Coordinates of C-alpha atoms in Angstrom, one line a residue:
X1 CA 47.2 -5.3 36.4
X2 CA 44.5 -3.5 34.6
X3 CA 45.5 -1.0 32.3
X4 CA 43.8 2.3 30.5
X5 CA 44.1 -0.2 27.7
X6 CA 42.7 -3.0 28.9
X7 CA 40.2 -1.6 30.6
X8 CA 39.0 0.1 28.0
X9 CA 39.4 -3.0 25.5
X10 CA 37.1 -4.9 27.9
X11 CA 34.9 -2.1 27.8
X12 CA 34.4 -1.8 24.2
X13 CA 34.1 -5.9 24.3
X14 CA 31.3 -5.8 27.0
X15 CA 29.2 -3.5 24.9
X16 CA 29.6 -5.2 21.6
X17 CA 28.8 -8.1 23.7
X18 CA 25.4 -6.4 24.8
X19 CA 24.5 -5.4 21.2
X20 CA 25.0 -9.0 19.9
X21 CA 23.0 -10.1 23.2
X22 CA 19.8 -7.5 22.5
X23 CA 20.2 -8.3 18.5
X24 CA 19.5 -12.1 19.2
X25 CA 17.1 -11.4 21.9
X26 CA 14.9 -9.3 19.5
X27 CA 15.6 -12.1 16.6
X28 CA 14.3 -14.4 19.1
X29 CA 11.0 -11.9 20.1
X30 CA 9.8 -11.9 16.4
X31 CA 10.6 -15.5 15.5
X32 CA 8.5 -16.2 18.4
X33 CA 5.8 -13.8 17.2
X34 CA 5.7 -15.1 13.6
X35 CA 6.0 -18.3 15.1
X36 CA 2.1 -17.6 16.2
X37 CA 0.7 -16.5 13.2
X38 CA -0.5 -19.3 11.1
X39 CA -1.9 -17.1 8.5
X40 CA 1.8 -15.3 7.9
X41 CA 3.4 -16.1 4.8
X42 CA 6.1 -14.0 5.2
X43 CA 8.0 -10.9 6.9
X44 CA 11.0 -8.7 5.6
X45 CA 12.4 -6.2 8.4
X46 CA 14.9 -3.4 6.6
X47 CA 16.6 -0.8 8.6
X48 CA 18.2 2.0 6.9
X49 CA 20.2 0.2 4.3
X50 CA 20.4 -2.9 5.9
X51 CA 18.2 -5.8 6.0
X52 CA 17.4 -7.2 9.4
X53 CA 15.0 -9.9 9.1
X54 CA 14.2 -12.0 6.7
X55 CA 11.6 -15.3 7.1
X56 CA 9.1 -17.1 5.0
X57 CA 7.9 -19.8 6.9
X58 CA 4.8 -20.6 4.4
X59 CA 3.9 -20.1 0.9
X60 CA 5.8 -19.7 -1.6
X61 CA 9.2 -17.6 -0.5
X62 CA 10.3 -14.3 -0.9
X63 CA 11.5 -14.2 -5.0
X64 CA 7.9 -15.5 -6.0
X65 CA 4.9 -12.9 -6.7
X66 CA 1.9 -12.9 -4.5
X67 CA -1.2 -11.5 -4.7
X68 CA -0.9 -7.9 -2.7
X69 CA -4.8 -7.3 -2.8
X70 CA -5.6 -4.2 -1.6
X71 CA -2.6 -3.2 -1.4
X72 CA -2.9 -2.5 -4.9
X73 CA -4.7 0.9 -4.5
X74 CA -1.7 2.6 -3.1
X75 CA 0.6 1.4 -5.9
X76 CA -2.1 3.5 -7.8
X77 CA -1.9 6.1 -5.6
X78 CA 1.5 6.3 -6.2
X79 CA 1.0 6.3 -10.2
X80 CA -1.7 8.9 -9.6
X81 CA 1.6 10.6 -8.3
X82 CA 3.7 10.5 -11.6
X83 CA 1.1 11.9 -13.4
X84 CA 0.7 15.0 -11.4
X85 CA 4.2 15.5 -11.7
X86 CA 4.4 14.9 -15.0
X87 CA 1.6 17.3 -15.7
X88 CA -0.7 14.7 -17.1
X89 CA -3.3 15.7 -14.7
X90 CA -2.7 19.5 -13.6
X91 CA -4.1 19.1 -9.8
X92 CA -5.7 16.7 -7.5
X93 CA -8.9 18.9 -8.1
X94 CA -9.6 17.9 -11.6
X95 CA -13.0 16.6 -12.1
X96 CA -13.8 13.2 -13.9
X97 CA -15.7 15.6 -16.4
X98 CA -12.7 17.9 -17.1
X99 CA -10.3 15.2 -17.8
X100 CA -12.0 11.9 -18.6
X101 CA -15.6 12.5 -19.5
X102 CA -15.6 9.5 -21.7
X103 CA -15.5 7.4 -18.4
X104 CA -19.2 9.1 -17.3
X105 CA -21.6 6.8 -18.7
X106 CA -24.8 8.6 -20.1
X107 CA -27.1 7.5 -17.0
X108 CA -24.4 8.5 -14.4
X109 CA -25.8 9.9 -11.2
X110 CA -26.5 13.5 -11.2
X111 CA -23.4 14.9 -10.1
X112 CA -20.4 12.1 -10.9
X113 CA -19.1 14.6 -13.2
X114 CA -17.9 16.5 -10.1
X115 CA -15.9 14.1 -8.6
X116 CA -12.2 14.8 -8.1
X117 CA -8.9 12.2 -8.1
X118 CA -8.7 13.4 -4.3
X119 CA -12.1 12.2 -4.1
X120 CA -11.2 9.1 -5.2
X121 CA -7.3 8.5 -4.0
X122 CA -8.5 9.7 -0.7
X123 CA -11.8 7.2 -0.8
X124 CA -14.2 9.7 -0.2
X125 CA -16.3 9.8 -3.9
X126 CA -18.9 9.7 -2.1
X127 CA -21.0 6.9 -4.0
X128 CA -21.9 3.9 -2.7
X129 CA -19.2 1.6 -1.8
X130 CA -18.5 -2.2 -4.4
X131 CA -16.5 -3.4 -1.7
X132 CA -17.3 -5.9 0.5
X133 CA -20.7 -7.2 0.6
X134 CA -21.4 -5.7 -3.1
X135 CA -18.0 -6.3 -4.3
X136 CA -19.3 -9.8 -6.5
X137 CA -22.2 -8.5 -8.1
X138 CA -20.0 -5.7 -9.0
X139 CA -17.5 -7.8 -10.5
X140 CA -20.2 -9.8 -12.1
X141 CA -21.1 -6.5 -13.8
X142 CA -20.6 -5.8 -18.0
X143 CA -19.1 -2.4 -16.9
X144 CA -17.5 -1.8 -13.6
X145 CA -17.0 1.5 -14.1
X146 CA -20.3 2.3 -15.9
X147 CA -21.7 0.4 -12.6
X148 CA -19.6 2.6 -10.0
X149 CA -20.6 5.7 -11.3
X150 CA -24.1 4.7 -11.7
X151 CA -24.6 3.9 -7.5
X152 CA -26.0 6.6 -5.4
X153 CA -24.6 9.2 -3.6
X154 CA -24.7 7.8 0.2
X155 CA -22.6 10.8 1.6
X156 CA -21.3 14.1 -0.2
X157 CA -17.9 14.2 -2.3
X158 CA -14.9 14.9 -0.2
X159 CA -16.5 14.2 3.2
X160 CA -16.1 10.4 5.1
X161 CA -14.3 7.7 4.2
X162 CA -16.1 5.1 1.9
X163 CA -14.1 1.8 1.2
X164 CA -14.8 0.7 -2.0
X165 CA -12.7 -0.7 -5.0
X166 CA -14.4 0.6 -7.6
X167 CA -13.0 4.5 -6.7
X168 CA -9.6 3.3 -7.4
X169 CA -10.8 1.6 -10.0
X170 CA -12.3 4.6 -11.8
X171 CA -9.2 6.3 -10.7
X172 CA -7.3 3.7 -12.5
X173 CA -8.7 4.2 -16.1
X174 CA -8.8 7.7 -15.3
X175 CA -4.7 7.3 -15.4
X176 CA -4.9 4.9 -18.3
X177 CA -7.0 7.4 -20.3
X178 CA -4.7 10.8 -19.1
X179 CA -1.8 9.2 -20.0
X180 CA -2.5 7.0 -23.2
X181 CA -1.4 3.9 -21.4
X182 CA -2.4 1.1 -19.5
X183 CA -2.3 0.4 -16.1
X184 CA 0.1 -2.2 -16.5
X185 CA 2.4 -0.2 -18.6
X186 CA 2.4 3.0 -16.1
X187 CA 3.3 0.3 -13.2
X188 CA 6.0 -1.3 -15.0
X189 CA 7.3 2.1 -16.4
X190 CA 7.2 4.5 -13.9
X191 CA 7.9 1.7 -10.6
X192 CA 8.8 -1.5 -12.1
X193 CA 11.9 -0.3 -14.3
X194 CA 13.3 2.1 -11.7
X195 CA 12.9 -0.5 -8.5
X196 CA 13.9 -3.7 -10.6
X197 CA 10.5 -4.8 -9.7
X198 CA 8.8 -7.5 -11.6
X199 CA 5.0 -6.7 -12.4
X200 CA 3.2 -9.4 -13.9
X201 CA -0.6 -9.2 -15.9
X202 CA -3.8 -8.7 -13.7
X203 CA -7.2 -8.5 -14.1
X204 CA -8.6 -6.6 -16.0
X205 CA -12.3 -5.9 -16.6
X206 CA -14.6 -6.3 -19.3
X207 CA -13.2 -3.1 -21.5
X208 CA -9.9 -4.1 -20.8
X209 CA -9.1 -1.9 -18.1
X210 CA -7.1 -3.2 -15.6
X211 CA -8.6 -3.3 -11.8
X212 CA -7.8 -0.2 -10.0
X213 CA -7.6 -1.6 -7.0
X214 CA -7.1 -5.7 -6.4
X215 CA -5.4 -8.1 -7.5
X216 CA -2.4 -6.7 -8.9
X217 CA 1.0 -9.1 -7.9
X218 CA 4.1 -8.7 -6.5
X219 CA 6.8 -10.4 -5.3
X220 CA 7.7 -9.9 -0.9
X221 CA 11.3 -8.4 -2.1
X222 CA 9.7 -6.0 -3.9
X223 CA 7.6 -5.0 -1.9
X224 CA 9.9 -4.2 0.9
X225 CA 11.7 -2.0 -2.2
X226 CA 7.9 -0.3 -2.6
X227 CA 8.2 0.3 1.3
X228 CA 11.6 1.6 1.6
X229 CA 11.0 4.0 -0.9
X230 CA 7.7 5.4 0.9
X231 CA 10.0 5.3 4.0
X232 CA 12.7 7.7 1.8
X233 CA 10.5 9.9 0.7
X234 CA 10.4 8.5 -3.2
X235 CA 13.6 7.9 -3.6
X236 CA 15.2 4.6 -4.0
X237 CA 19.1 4.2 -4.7
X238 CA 19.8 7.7 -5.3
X239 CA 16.8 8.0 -7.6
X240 CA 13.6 9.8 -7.0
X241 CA 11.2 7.4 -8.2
X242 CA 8.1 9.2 -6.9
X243 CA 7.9 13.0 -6.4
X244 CA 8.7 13.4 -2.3
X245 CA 6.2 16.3 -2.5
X246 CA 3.3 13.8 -3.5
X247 CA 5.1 11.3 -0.9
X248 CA 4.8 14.0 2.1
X249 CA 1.0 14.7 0.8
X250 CA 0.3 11.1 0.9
X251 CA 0.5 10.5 4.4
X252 CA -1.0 13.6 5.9
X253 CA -4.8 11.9 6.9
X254 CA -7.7 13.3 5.3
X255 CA -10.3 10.7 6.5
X256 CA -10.7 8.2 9.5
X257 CA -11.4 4.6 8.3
X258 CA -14.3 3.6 9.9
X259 CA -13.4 -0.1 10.3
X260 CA -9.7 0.4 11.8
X261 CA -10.2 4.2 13.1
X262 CA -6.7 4.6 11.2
X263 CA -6.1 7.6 9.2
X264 CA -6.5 7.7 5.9
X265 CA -4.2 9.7 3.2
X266 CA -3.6 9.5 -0.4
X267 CA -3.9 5.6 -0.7
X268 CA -2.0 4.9 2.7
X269 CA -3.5 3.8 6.3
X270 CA -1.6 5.7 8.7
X271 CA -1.4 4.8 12.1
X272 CA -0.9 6.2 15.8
X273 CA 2.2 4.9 16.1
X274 CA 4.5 5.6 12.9
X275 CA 3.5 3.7 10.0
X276 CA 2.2 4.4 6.4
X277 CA 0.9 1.1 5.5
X278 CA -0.6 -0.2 2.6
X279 CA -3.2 -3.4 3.4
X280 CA -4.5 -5.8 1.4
X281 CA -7.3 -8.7 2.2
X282 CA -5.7 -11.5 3.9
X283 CA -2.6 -9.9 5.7
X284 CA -0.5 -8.5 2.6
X285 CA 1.2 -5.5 4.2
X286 CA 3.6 -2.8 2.9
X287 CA 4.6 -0.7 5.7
X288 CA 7.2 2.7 6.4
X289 CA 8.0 4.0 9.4
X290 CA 10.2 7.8 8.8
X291 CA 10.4 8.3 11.9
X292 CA 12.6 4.7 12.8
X293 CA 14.1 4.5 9.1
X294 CA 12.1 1.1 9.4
X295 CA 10.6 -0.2 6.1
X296 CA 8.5 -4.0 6.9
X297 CA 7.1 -5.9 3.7
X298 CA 4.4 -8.8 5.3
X299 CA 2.4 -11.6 2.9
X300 CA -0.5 -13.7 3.9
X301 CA -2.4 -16.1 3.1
X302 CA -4.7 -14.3 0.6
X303 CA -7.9 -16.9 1.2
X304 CA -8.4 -15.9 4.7
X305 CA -10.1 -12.8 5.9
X306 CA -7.5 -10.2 7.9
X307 CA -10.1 -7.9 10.3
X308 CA -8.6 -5.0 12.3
X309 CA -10.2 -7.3 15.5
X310 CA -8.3 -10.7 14.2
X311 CA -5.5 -11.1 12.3
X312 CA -4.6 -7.9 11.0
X313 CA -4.4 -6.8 14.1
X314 CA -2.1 -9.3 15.3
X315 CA 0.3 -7.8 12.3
X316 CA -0.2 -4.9 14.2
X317 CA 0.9 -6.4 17.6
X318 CA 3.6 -7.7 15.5
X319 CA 4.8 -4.5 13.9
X320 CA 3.9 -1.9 16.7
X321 CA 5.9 -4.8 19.4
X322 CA 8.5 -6.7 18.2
X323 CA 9.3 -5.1 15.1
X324 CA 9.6 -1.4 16.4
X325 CA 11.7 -2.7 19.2
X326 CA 14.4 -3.5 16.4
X327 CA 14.9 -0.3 15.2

């Protein structure tokens, strides 16, 4: 005989059943994504407090730092944060001339002086980019900064987006000088300490500041911790870590990349569908979606080029398929 209770027992059992049947069916989808993607190094999947997925099927695992590349321009966006908050800087429209005029070199280009930290978190200085093509002989450089604010103006302050490390680069020792400390120090203080983060040395450049906006290392767990924070709106364990003010202002787009056609915030590539992601060469993502509580930490192989028409955008097949169906 079937009973209220037993019918409603094998109820209960057929949709717990169901769950466990779509929760392996999803494990399966992405394992068979990843599986693809010879380039992936790893992949963290965290929803709300819990950690889905978990793989590193190359490289070298998930408790070992890896080079986050680019990625490294929205941990200084992020630091650019604290500073603001802490009243180090007193508003994104500060000039380089009002608050570091010692960066300006005397041969700048008419008009550097002008340049705000929006200008340059937002990557819209305005000068001519050192990335790609001209990123070695700007490296090669005695001054990288000197060098930076020396290019021409190819479009005005504030207007299109201009991809080029050496704007978070100036923005970098514009922190270091503001604040009296280095790069490293502000990184390890003011996200290191409070997300148990480990953040090792970097380059730094030939006056000892520390590169803006490459190269800085991380390792995959604590990147996810970077990415769940973004996702909470700067808090992380019950402490806000980054001001949720400068978190919301960081994702609202103020330029269109013109590589991607993503939008472009305070440091973060936001896209159509959800994420805030920060994107370094190779395939190093961090990534937050508020929206699905999802937070996604990807590494790559760092020696092998990532373009929006390639492999990065397979990571974006990946995170806009497979991974979105999980949350």
């Amino acid at each position: 005989m079937i009973t209220r209770r037993s019918f409603t027992a094998g109820l209960l059992a057929g949709t717990a059943s169901s769950l466990v049947s779509k929760a392996m069916a999803q494990d399966d989808d992405i394992k068979s994504a990843i599986g693809r993607l010879d380039q992936l190094h790893s992949i963290q999947v965290q929803i709300g407090g819990e950690l889905l997925f978990a793989a590193a099927p190359r490289g070298p695992g998930l408790d070992r730092v890896a080079n986050i590349k680019s990625c490294s321009k929205s941990i200084v966006a992020l630091l650019l944060g604290t500073a603001l908050t802490r009243g180090e800087i007193e508003s994104v429209t500060a000039t380089l001339g009002e608050i570091a005029p010692g960066l300006v070199p005397a041969n700048a280009t008419e008009g550097v002086e002008e340049i705000t930290v929006e200008d340059l978190v937002s990557l819209r200085a305005g000068l001519e980019r050192t990335s790609g093509p001209n990123y070695g002989r700007w490296i090669a450089s005695r001054d990288w900064i000197a060098d930076q604010l020396t290019r021409p103006f190819v479009a005005e302050p504030g207007g299109r987006m201009l991809y080029s490390t050496g704007s978070f680069h100036v923005l970098g020792a514009v922190l270091a000088e503001v604040t009296g400390k280095s790069l490293l120090t502000l990184a390890r203080e003011r996200l290191g300490a409070p997300l148990g983060i480990e953040v090792p040395p970097w380059t730094r450049d030939p006056q000892g500041y520390y590169l803006g906006g490459n190269e800085m290392a991380l390792t995959p767990r604590g990147m996810l911790k970077i990415a769940v924070m973004i996702r909470d709106g700067g808090r992380f364990e019950g402490e806000q870590v980054i001001a949720q003010d400068w978190i919301d202002a960081s994702l609202q787009a103020r330029a269109v990349s013109p590589f991607s056609g993503m939008g472009y915030g305070y440091g973060w590539f936001l896209t159509d569908s959800g994420y805030a992601l920060a994107r370094g060469y190779g395939g190093q993502v961090i990534a937050a979606h508020r929206e699905r509580d999802l937070a996604v930490a990807i590494t790559s192989d760092p020696t092998r080029p990532a373009r929006s028409g390639g492999y990065f955008g397979e990571i974006m097949a990946l995170l806009d398929g497979p991974v979105l169906r999980m949350a």
